[in-house]
mmCIF file of C-alpha atoms and ligand atoms in Angstrom:
data_model
loop_
_atom_site.group_PDB
_atom_site.id
_atom_site.type_symbol
_atom_site.label_atom_id
_atom_site.label_comp_id
_atom_site.label_asym_id
_atom_site.label_seq_id
_atom_site.Cartn_x
_atom_site.Cartn_y
_atom_site.Cartn_z
ATOM 1 C CA UNK A 175 -2.810 16.194 -4.826
ATOM 2 C CA UNK A 176 -5.058 13.561 -6.384
ATOM 3 C CA UNK A 177 -7.736 12.383 -4.008
ATOM 4 C CA UNK A 178 -7.037 8.738 -4.622
ATOM 5 C CA UNK A 179 -3.952 6.550 -4.710
ATOM 6 C CA UNK A 180 -3.791 3.432 -6.844
ATOM 7 C CA UNK A 181 -0.711 1.436 -5.887
ATOM 8 C CA UNK A 182 0.632 -1.632 -7.664
ATOM 9 C CA UNK A 183 2.505 -4.193 -5.574
ATOM 10 C CA UNK A 184 4.386 -6.390 -8.036
ATOM 11 C CA UNK A 185 5.560 -8.653 -5.189
ATOM 12 C CA UNK A 186 8.285 -11.083 -6.388
ATOM 13 C CA UNK A 187 7.060 -11.128 -9.983
ATOM 14 C CA UNK A 188 9.395 -9.547 -12.540
ATOM 15 C CA UNK A 189 12.131 -9.969 -15.095
ATOM 16 C CA UNK A 190 13.973 -7.282 -17.064
ATOM 17 C CA UNK A 191 11.732 -8.112 -19.979
ATOM 18 C CA UNK A 192 8.388 -8.046 -18.170
ATOM 19 C CA UNK A 193 9.357 -4.869 -16.316
ATOM 20 C CA UNK A 194 10.280 -3.160 -19.598
ATOM 21 C CA UNK A 195 6.929 -4.106 -21.131
ATOM 22 C CA UNK A 196 4.950 -3.100 -18.052
ATOM 23 C CA UNK A 197 6.677 0.269 -17.694
ATOM 24 C CA UNK A 198 6.234 0.984 -21.387
ATOM 25 C CA UNK A 199 2.517 0.313 -21.108
ATOM 26 C CA UNK A 200 2.210 2.433 -17.973
ATOM 27 C CA UNK A 201 4.025 5.340 -19.590
ATOM 28 C CA UNK A 202 1.753 5.190 -22.605
ATOM 29 C CA UNK A 203 -1.471 5.044 -20.625
ATOM 30 C CA UNK A 204 -0.806 7.044 -17.478
ATOM 31 C CA UNK A 205 -2.115 10.344 -18.814
ATOM 32 C CA UNK A 206 -5.582 8.828 -19.114
ATOM 33 C CA UNK A 207 -5.613 8.333 -15.339
ATOM 34 C CA UNK A 208 -6.887 11.696 -14.186
ATOM 35 C CA UNK A 209 -8.026 11.174 -10.621
ATOM 36 C CA UNK A 210 -5.459 8.962 -8.993
ATOM 37 C CA UNK A 211 -1.820 9.107 -8.028
ATOM 38 C CA UNK A 212 -0.353 5.913 -9.478
ATOM 39 C CA UNK A 213 2.447 4.236 -7.525
ATOM 40 C CA UNK A 214 4.395 1.121 -8.502
ATOM 41 C CA UNK A 215 6.279 -1.165 -6.124
ATOM 42 C CA UNK A 216 8.890 -3.128 -8.099
ATOM 43 C CA UNK A 217 11.266 -5.657 -6.536
ATOM 44 C CA UNK A 218 14.552 -3.969 -5.534
ATOM 45 C CA UNK A 219 16.681 -5.070 -8.530
ATOM 46 C CA UNK A 220 14.325 -3.224 -10.879
ATOM 47 C CA UNK A 221 14.294 0.108 -9.029
ATOM 48 C CA UNK A 222 16.914 1.748 -11.249
ATOM 49 C CA UNK A 223 15.156 0.601 -14.409
ATOM 50 C CA UNK A 224 11.842 1.846 -13.029
ATOM 51 C CA UNK A 225 13.251 5.213 -12.004
ATOM 52 C CA UNK A 226 14.791 5.803 -15.439
ATOM 53 C CA UNK A 227 11.702 4.731 -17.347
ATOM 54 C CA UNK A 228 9.237 6.691 -15.225
ATOM 55 C CA UNK A 229 11.365 9.848 -14.972
ATOM 56 C CA UNK A 230 9.092 11.876 -17.249
ATOM 57 C CA UNK A 231 5.824 10.649 -15.785
ATOM 58 C CA UNK A 232 3.800 11.428 -12.687
ATOM 59 C CA UNK A 233 3.883 7.793 -11.582
ATOM 60 C CA UNK A 234 5.508 7.482 -8.159
ATOM 61 C CA UNK A 235 7.770 4.662 -6.989
ATOM 62 C CA UNK A 236 7.615 2.667 -3.784
ATOM 63 C CA UNK A 237 9.335 -0.349 -2.247
ATOM 64 C CA UNK A 238 7.673 -3.422 -0.791
ATOM 65 C CA UNK A 239 9.814 -3.619 2.330
ATOM 66 C CA UNK A 240 12.658 -1.748 4.027
ATOM 67 C CA UNK A 241 15.172 -2.099 6.844
ATOM 68 C CA UNK A 242 14.571 0.262 9.760
ATOM 69 C CA UNK A 243 18.304 0.583 10.484
ATOM 70 C CA UNK A 244 20.408 3.273 8.792
ATOM 71 C CA UNK A 245 23.334 1.164 7.600
ATOM 72 C CA UNK A 246 25.804 -1.466 8.755
ATOM 73 C CA UNK A 247 25.924 -5.206 9.285
ATOM 74 C CA UNK A 248 22.438 -6.195 8.105
ATOM 75 C CA UNK A 249 23.151 -8.812 5.467
ATOM 76 C CA UNK A 250 20.543 -8.907 2.756
ATOM 77 C CA UNK A 251 18.729 -5.746 3.817
ATOM 78 C CA UNK A 252 18.098 -2.478 1.967
ATOM 79 C CA UNK A 253 18.073 0.906 3.701
ATOM 80 C CA UNK A 254 15.804 3.884 3.267
ATOM 81 C CA UNK A 255 18.739 6.026 2.109
ATOM 82 C CA UNK A 256 19.417 3.521 -0.678
ATOM 83 C CA UNK A 257 15.766 3.487 -1.708
ATOM 84 C CA UNK A 258 15.677 7.264 -1.669
ATOM 85 C CA UNK A 259 18.545 7.415 -4.161
ATOM 86 C CA UNK A 260 16.226 5.685 -6.618
ATOM 87 C CA UNK A 261 13.393 8.164 -6.219
ATOM 88 C CA UNK A 262 11.322 6.101 -3.803
ATOM 89 C CA UNK A 263 8.536 8.069 -2.132
ATOM 90 C CA UNK A 264 6.408 5.278 -0.574
ATOM 91 C CA UNK A 265 7.222 2.187 1.495
ATOM 92 C CA UNK A 266 4.841 -0.683 2.253
ATOM 93 C CA UNK A 267 5.048 -1.588 5.923
ATOM 94 C CA UNK A 268 3.292 -4.496 7.577
ATOM 95 C CA UNK A 269 2.070 -6.206 4.412
ATOM 96 C CA UNK A 270 0.342 -9.400 5.537
ATOM 97 C CA UNK A 271 2.858 -11.511 3.599
ATOM 98 C CA UNK A 272 5.678 -9.909 5.617
ATOM 99 C CA UNK A 273 3.722 -10.413 8.846
ATOM 100 C CA UNK A 274 2.915 -14.070 8.063
ATOM 101 C CA UNK A 275 5.989 -15.315 6.175
ATOM 102 C CA UNK A 276 8.702 -13.263 7.905
ATOM 103 C CA UNK A 277 7.167 -12.998 11.371
ATOM 104 C CA UNK A 278 7.060 -9.208 11.339
ATOM 105 C CA UNK A 279 5.124 -8.162 14.419
ATOM 106 C CA UNK A 280 3.508 -4.870 15.318
ATOM 107 C CA UNK A 281 6.664 -3.602 17.056
ATOM 108 C CA UNK A 282 8.839 -4.115 13.982
ATOM 109 C CA UNK A 283 6.166 -2.660 11.736
ATOM 110 C CA UNK A 284 6.071 0.458 13.912
ATOM 111 C CA UNK A 285 9.869 0.806 13.727
ATOM 112 C CA UNK A 286 9.781 0.614 9.932
ATOM 113 C CA UNK A 287 6.902 3.121 9.851
ATOM 114 C CA UNK A 288 8.869 5.635 11.947
ATOM 115 C CA UNK A 289 12.163 5.122 10.114
ATOM 116 C CA UNK A 290 10.372 5.690 6.808
ATOM 117 C CA UNK A 291 8.841 8.945 7.990
ATOM 118 C CA UNK A 292 12.182 10.091 9.362
ATOM 119 C CA UNK A 293 13.491 9.938 5.782
ATOM 120 C CA UNK A 294 10.560 12.035 4.514
ATOM 121 C CA UNK A 295 9.126 9.006 2.747
ATOM 122 C CA UNK A 296 5.470 8.036 3.161
ATOM 123 C CA UNK A 297 4.715 4.680 4.774
ATOM 124 C CA UNK A 298 1.693 2.720 3.593
ATOM 125 C CA UNK A 299 0.698 0.809 6.700
ATOM 126 C CA UNK A 300 -1.047 -2.454 5.773
ATOM 127 C CA UNK A 301 -3.577 -3.939 8.176
ATOM 128 C CA UNK A 302 -6.105 -6.710 7.894
ATOM 129 C CA UNK A 303 -7.718 -9.728 9.508
ATOM 130 C CA UNK A 304 -7.486 -13.418 8.652
ATOM 131 C CA UNK A 305 -10.583 -15.376 7.667
ATOM 132 C CA UNK A 306 -10.601 -17.047 11.081
ATOM 133 C CA UNK A 307 -10.532 -13.677 12.828
ATOM 134 C CA UNK A 308 -13.384 -12.412 10.626
ATOM 135 C CA UNK A 309 -15.463 -15.483 11.392
ATOM 136 C CA UNK A 310 -14.880 -14.905 15.092
ATOM 137 C CA UNK A 311 -16.153 -11.340 14.794
ATOM 138 C CA UNK A 312 -12.720 -9.892 15.508
ATOM 139 C CA UNK A 313 -12.204 -7.881 12.308
ATOM 140 C CA UNK A 314 -12.518 -4.383 13.754
ATOM 141 C CA UNK A 315 -10.543 -5.131 16.903
ATOM 142 C CA UNK A 316 -7.696 -6.781 14.956
ATOM 143 C CA UNK A 317 -7.452 -3.945 12.451
ATOM 144 C CA UNK A 318 -7.718 -1.109 14.962
ATOM 145 C CA UNK A 319 -5.245 -2.972 17.189
ATOM 146 C CA UNK A 320 -2.707 -2.985 14.349
ATOM 147 C CA UNK A 321 -3.270 0.761 13.881
ATOM 148 C CA UNK A 322 -3.070 1.412 17.619
ATOM 149 C CA UNK A 323 0.320 -0.335 17.843
ATOM 150 C CA UNK A 324 1.694 2.305 15.462
ATOM 151 C CA UNK A 325 -0.109 5.119 17.285
ATOM 152 C CA UNK A 326 1.460 3.924 20.560
ATOM 153 C CA UNK A 327 4.945 4.043 19.043
ATOM 154 C CA UNK A 328 4.728 7.008 16.680
ATOM 155 C CA UNK A 329 1.786 9.063 17.984
ATOM 156 C CA UNK A 330 -1.491 9.836 16.253
ATOM 157 C CA UNK A 331 -0.103 12.964 14.604
ATOM 158 C CA UNK A 332 2.301 10.811 12.593
ATOM 159 C CA UNK A 333 -0.647 9.790 10.413
ATOM 160 C CA UNK A 334 -0.465 13.220 8.789
ATOM 161 C CA UNK A 335 2.241 11.705 6.594
ATOM 162 C CA UNK A 336 1.009 8.147 6.201
ATOM 163 C CA UNK A 337 -1.393 6.068 4.186
ATOM 164 C CA UNK A 338 -3.268 3.042 5.503
ATOM 165 C CA UNK A 339 -4.156 0.023 3.373
ATOM 166 C CA UNK A 340 -6.916 -2.244 4.625
ATOM 167 C CA UNK A 341 -6.221 -5.654 3.168
ATOM 168 C CA UNK A 342 -8.260 -8.561 4.485
ATOM 169 C CA UNK A 343 -5.778 -11.450 4.455
ATOM 170 C CA UNK A 344 -8.427 -13.803 3.063
ATOM 171 C CA UNK A 345 -8.856 -11.549 0.025
ATOM 172 C CA UNK A 346 -5.191 -11.191 -0.973
ATOM 173 C CA UNK A 347 -4.321 -13.189 -4.052
ATOM 174 C CA UNK A 348 -7.376 -15.395 -3.615
ATOM 175 C CA UNK A 349 -9.809 -13.855 -6.073
ATOM 176 C CA UNK A 350 -12.114 -13.111 -3.120
ATOM 177 C CA UNK A 351 -12.855 -9.434 -2.600
ATOM 178 C CA UNK A 352 -14.520 -7.836 0.393
ATOM 179 C CA UNK A 353 -17.874 -6.463 -0.689
ATOM 180 C CA UNK A 354 -17.949 -2.675 -0.931
ATOM 181 C CA UNK A 355 -20.084 -2.604 2.232
ATOM 182 C CA UNK A 356 -17.706 -4.904 4.145
ATOM 183 C CA UNK A 357 -14.723 -2.794 3.107
ATOM 184 C CA UNK A 358 -16.478 0.490 3.890
ATOM 185 C CA UNK A 359 -17.377 -0.728 7.384
ATOM 186 C CA UNK A 360 -13.715 -1.382 8.205
ATOM 187 C CA UNK A 361 -12.442 1.799 6.542
ATOM 188 C CA UNK A 362 -14.943 3.836 8.529
ATOM 189 C CA UNK A 363 -13.845 2.103 11.738
ATOM 190 C CA UNK A 364 -10.187 2.872 10.998
ATOM 191 C CA UNK A 365 -10.986 6.556 10.442
ATOM 192 C CA UNK A 366 -13.147 6.686 13.566
ATOM 193 C CA UNK A 367 -10.362 5.091 15.603
ATOM 194 C CA UNK A 368 -7.834 7.683 14.455
ATOM 195 C CA UNK A 369 -10.387 10.436 14.995
ATOM 196 C CA UNK A 370 -10.350 9.666 18.718
ATOM 197 C CA UNK A 371 -6.597 10.207 19.071
ATOM 198 C CA UNK A 372 -5.766 12.536 16.199
ATOM 199 C CA UNK A 373 -8.890 14.285 14.966
ATOM 200 C CA UNK A 374 -6.930 16.633 12.727
ATOM 201 C CA UNK A 375 -5.337 13.770 10.830
ATOM 202 C CA UNK A 376 -8.357 11.488 10.562
ATOM 203 C CA UNK A 377 -10.356 13.312 7.924
ATOM 204 C CA UNK A 378 -7.453 13.640 5.514
ATOM 205 C CA UNK A 379 -6.052 10.127 5.990
ATOM 206 C CA UNK A 380 -6.025 8.114 2.778
ATOM 207 C CA UNK A 381 -7.244 4.565 3.374
ATOM 208 C CA UNK A 382 -6.704 2.195 0.452
ATOM 209 C CA UNK A 383 -8.492 -1.094 -0.025
ATOM 210 C CA UNK A 384 -6.495 -4.146 -1.132
ATOM 211 C CA UNK A 385 -7.477 -7.713 -1.871
ATOM 212 C CA UNK A 386 -8.007 -9.045 -5.402
ATOM 213 C CA UNK A 387 -9.066 -5.640 -6.741
ATOM 214 C CA UNK A 388 -9.820 -5.749 -10.470
ATOM 215 C CA UNK A 389 -10.986 -3.170 -12.964
ATOM 216 C CA UNK A 390 -14.526 -4.480 -12.551
ATOM 217 C CA UNK A 391 -14.599 -4.388 -8.737
ATOM 218 C CA UNK A 392 -12.711 -1.097 -8.389
ATOM 219 C CA UNK A 393 -15.473 1.281 -9.385
ATOM 220 C CA UNK A 394 -17.917 0.266 -6.681
ATOM 221 C CA UNK A 395 -15.192 -0.041 -4.049
ATOM 222 C CA UNK A 396 -13.832 3.415 -4.857
ATOM 223 C CA UNK A 397 -17.321 4.894 -4.635
ATOM 224 C CA UNK A 398 -17.442 4.170 -0.891
ATOM 225 C CA UNK A 399 -17.118 7.213 1.350
ATOM 226 C CA UNK A 400 -14.015 6.056 3.215
ATOM 227 C CA UNK A 401 -12.173 4.265 0.409
ATOM 228 C CA UNK A 402 -9.461 6.476 -1.048
ATOM 229 C CA UNK A 403 -7.941 4.138 -3.601
ATOM 230 C CA UNK A 404 -6.501 0.675 -3.878
ATOM 231 C CA UNK A 405 -3.446 -1.463 -3.224
ATOM 232 C CA UNK A 406 -3.356 -3.879 -6.124
ATOM 233 C CA UNK A 407 -1.296 -7.057 -6.466
ATOM 234 C CA UNK A 408 -2.094 -9.414 -9.347
ATOM 235 C CA UNK A 409 -3.921 -6.883 -11.498
ATOM 236 C CA UNK A 410 -0.956 -4.473 -11.321
ATOM 237 C CA UNK A 411 1.249 -6.805 -13.369
ATOM 238 C CA UNK A 412 -0.435 -5.852 -16.635
ATOM 239 C CA UNK A 413 -0.463 -2.204 -17.651
ATOM 240 C CA UNK A 414 -4.002 -2.383 -19.052
ATOM 241 C CA UNK A 415 -5.626 -3.783 -15.933
ATOM 242 C CA UNK A 416 -3.681 -1.496 -13.585
ATOM 243 C CA UNK A 417 -4.505 1.599 -15.628
ATOM 244 C CA UNK A 418 -8.156 0.575 -15.809
ATOM 245 C CA UNK A 419 -8.215 0.448 -11.999
ATOM 246 C CA UNK A 420 -6.610 3.891 -11.969
ATOM 247 C CA UNK A 421 -9.352 5.158 -14.255
ATOM 248 C CA UNK A 422 -11.983 3.848 -11.868
ATOM 249 C CA UNK A 423 -10.884 6.539 -9.398
ATOM 250 C CA UNK A 424 -13.282 9.469 -9.430
HETATM 251 C C1 LIG B 56 -1.458 -7.132 -2.314
HETATM 252 O O1 LIG B 56 -0.423 -7.680 -2.660
HETATM 253 O O2 LIG B 56 -1.388 -6.252 -1.476
HETATM 254 C C2 LIG B 56 -2.729 -7.523 -2.926
HETATM 255 C C3 LIG B 56 -3.817 -6.915 -2.546
HETATM 256 O O3 LIG B 56 -2.704 -8.527 -3.875
HETATM 257 P P1 LIG B 56 -3.918 -9.001 -4.818
HETATM 258 O O4 LIG B 56 -4.482 -7.775 -5.462
HETATM 259 O O5 LIG B 56 -3.282 -9.936 -5.799
HETATM 260 O O6 LIG B 56 -4.930 -9.664 -3.942
#
């Protein structure tokens, strides 16, 4: 398996036309990305289109959110079984936009994490501090607290089949990026935290950095010892910029 993962979160940005153009560009350029597993996270209505277009590529598909329940009276929700029918192999859980805009707390995030694993799909657990928390010196405790909430519910061993994305909230969609040293400090702390409860899983855990990653910032970020790829929002909407980030993986 590729050492790094470069994941593109399209958020709620798509139309049939833009998705067709983006997937075409990704298909054409993906072979030049040698050292990263590319993953795209389209909005739900474009999953079928994405699955068909990417069928002959090594690009994986994820979803941005999921319902932890199996099926039933959950108006507006989408289940893991449905996502799986469209070739989904990753699910974002706990993205800061879900935590902030839809009041998803640690308990709900943990439920989604466990339900995803139960379907043999890999959760990408997103964690990160707000600017206020960083300024108060709370970054490491906030981030490790978010990880610990999942460890409490699912156990440390569950991280054998999980990815973590460190995304400082103040860096998402703002054009601000954590410096490579700031990001590395938090990534190292996340690994060290897991090491204490699940030493066997800690070394192999992939920890992605997210927050305004661009082709020009990716290289130095990806060179850090504990950064294993990126979760990319804005720059994943154009094939060229997303592929260039993929090529920054060494
Ligand atoms: C994200 O959506 O997870 C993200 C990191 O977005 P952006 O790259 O636009 O900051």
